[in-house]
PDB file of C-alpha atoms in Angstrom:
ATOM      1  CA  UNK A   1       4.857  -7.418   4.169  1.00  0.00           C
ATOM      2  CA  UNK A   2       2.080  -9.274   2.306  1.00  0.00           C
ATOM      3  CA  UNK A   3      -0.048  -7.796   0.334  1.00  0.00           C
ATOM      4  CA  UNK A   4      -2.470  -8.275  -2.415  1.00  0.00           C
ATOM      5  CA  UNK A   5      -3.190  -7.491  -5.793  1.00  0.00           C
ATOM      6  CA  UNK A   6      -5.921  -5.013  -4.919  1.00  0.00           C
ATOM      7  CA  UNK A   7      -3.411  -3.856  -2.413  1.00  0.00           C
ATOM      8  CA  UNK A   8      -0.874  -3.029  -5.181  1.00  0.00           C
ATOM      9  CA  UNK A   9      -3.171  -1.450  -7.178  1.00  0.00           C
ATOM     10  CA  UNK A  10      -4.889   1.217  -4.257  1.00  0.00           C
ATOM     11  CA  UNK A  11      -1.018   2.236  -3.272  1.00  0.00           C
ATOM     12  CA  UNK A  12       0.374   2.603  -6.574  1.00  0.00           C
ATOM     13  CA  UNK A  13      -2.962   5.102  -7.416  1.00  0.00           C
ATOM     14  CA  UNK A  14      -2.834   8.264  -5.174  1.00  0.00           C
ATOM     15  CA  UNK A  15      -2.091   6.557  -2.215  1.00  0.00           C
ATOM     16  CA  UNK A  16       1.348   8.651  -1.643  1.00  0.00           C
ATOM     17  CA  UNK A  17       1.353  11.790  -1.769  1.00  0.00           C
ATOM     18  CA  UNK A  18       2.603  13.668  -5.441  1.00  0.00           C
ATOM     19  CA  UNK A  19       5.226  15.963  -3.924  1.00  0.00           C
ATOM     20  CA  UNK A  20       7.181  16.070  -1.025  1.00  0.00           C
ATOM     21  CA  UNK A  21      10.691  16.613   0.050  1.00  0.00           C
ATOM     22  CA  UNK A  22      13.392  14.793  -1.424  1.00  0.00           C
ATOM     23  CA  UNK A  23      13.652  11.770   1.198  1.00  0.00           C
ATOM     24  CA  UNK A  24       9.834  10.680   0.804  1.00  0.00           C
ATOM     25  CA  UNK A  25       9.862  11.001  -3.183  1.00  0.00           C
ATOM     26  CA  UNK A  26      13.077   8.760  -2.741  1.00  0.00           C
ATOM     27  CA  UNK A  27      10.750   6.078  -0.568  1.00  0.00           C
ATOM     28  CA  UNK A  28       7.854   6.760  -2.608  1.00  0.00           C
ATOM     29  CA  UNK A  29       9.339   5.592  -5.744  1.00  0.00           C
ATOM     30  CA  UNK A  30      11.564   2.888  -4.143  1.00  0.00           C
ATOM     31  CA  UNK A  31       8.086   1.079  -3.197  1.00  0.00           C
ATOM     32  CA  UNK A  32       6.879   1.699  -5.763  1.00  0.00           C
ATOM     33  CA  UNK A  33       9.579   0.353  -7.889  1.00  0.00           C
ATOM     34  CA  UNK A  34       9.104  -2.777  -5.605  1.00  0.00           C
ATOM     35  CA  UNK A  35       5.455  -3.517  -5.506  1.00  0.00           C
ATOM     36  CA  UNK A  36       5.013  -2.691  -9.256  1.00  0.00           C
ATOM     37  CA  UNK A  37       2.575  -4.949 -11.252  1.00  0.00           C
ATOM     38  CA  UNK A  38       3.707  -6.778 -14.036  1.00  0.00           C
ATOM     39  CA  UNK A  39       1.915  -6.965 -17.483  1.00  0.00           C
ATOM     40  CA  UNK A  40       1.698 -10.973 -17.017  1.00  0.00           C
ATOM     41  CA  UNK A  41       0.335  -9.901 -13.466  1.00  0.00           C
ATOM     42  CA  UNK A  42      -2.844  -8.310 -14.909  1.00  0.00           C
ATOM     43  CA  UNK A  43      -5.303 -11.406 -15.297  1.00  0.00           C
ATOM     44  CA  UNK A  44      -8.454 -10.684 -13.811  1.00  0.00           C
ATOM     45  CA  UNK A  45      -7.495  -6.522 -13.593  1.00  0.00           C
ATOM     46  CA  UNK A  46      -8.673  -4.150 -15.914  1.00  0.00           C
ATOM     47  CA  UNK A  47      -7.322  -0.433 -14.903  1.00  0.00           C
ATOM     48  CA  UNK A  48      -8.340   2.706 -17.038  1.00  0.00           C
ATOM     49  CA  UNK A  49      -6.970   5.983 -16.332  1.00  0.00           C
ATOM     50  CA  UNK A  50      -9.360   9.030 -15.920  1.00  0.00           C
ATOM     51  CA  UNK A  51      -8.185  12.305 -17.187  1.00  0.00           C
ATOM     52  CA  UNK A  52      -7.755  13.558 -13.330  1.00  0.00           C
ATOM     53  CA  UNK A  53      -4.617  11.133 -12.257  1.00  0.00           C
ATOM     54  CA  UNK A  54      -7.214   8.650 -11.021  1.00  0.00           C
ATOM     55  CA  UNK A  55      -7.986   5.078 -12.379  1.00  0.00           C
ATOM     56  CA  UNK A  56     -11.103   3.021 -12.298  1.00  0.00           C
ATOM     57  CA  UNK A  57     -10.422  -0.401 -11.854  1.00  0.00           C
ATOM     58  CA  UNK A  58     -12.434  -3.336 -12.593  1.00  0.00           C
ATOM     59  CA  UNK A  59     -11.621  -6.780 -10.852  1.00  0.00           C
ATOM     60  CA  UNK A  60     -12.871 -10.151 -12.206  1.00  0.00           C
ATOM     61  CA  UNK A  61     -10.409 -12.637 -10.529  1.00  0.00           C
ATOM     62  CA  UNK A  62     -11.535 -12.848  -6.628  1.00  0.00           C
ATOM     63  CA  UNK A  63      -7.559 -14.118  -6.129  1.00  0.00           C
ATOM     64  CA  UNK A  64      -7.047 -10.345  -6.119  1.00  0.00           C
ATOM     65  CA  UNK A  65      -8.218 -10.280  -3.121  1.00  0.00           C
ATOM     66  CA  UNK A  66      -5.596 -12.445  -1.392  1.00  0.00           C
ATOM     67  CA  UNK A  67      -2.892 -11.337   0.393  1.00  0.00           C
ATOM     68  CA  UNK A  68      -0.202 -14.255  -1.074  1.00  0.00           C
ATOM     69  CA  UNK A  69       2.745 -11.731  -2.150  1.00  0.00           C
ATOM     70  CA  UNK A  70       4.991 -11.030  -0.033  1.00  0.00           C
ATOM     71  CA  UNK A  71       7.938  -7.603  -0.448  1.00  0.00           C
ATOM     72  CA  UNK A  72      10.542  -6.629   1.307  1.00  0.00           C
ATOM     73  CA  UNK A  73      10.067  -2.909   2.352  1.00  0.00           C
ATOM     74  CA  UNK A  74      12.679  -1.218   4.571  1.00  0.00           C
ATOM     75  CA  UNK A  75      11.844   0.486   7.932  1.00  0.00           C
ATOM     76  CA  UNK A  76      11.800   3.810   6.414  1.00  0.00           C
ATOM     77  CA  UNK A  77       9.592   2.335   3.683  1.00  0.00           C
ATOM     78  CA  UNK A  78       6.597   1.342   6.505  1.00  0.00           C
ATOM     79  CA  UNK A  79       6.738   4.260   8.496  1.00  0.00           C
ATOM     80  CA  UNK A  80       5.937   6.001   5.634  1.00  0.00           C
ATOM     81  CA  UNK A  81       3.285   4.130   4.489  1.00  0.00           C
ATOM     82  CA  UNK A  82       1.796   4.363   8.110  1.00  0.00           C
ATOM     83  CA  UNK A  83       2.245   8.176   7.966  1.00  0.00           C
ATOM     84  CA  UNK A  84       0.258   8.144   4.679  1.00  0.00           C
ATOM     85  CA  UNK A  85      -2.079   5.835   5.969  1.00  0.00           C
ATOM     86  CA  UNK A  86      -2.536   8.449   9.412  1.00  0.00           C
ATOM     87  CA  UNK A  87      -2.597  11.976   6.925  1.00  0.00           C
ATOM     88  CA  UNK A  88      -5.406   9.280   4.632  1.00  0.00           C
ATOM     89  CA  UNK A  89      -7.470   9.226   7.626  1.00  0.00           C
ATOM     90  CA  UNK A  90      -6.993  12.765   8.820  1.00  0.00           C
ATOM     91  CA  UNK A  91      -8.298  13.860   5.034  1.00  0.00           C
ATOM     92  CA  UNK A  92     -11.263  12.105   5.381  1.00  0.00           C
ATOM     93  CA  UNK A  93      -9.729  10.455   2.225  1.00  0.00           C
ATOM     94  CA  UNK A  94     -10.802   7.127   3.078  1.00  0.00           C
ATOM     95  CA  UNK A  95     -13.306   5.575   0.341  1.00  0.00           C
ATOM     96  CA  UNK A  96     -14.747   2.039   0.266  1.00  0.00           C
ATOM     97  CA  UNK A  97     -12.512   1.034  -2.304  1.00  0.00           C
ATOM     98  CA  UNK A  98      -9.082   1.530  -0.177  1.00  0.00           C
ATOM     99  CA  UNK A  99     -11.138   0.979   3.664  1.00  0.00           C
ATOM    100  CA  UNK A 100     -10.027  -2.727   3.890  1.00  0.00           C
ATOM    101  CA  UNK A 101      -6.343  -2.124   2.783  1.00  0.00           C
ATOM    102  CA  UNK A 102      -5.781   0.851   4.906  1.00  0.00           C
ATOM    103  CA  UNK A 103      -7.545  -0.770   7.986  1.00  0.00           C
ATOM    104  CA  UNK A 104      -4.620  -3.430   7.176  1.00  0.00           C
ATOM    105  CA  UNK A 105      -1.724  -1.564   6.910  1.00  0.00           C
ATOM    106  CA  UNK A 106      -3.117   0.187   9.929  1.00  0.00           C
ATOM    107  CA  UNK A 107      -3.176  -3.279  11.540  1.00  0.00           C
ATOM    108  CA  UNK A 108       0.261  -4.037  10.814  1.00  0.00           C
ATOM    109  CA  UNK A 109       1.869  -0.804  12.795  1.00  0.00           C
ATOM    110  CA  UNK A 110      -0.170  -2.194  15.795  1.00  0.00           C
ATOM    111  CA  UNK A 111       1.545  -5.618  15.270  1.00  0.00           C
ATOM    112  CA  UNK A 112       5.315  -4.533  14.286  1.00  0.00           C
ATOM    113  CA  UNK A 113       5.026  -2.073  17.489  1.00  0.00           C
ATOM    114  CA  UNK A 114       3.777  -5.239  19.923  1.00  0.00           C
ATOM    115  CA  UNK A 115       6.648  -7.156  18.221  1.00  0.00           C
ATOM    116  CA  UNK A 116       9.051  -4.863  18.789  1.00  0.00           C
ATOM    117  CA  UNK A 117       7.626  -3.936  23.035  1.00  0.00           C
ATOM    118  CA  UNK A 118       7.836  -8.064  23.094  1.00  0.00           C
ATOM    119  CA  UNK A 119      11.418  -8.242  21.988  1.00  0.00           C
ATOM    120  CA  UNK A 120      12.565  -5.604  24.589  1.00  0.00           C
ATOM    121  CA  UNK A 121      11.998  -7.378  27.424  1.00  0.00           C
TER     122      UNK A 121
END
């Protein structure tokens, strides 16, 4: 899965839920583990945590933008990133910050289900 920086940054704040049963805190932190951003990763981001769990974040490099990284994320890992992405949705928890990534992960069940009706035949 590609993603970018801007990407990173909307799943790794609030995206997942904060509890949960053992299995999806398990997944939760194994992504997160994987798509984790480095300090030398930070050019052009400038995060500042608000006393409610939340972060603003302020974005001067446009390369942010770009979905160029790619990470390997197990099927358990996607199908619970398109349950979070469903229960987002369901909310109302959508803002304009996250729309464009969550309209792309959305995008990418759509196109790993197609693959996977393709290869059946």
């Amino acid at each position: 899965m590609k993603l970018s920086m801007v990407d990173r940054v909307i799943l790794l704040n609030g995206f997942f839920p904060s509890m949960g049963n053992v299995e999806e805190m398990e997944l939760i932190q194994s992504i997160n583990r994987k798509i984790r951003i480095l300090p030398e990763e930070q050019n052009g981001l400038h995060l500042t945590q608000n006393g409610d769990g939340t972060c603003n974040v302020e974005i001067s490099d446009l390369r942010s933008y770009e979905r160029e990284q790619e990470f390997d994320l197990t099927e358990r890992e996607l199908e619970l990133m398109r349950n979070c992405v469903r229960l987002t949705d369901q909310k109302r928890a959508v803002t304009s910050f996250s729309l464009e990534t969550i309209k792309y992960l959305a995008s990418l069940r759509f196109e790993q289900e197609e693959a996977k009706e393709e290869s059946s035949f």
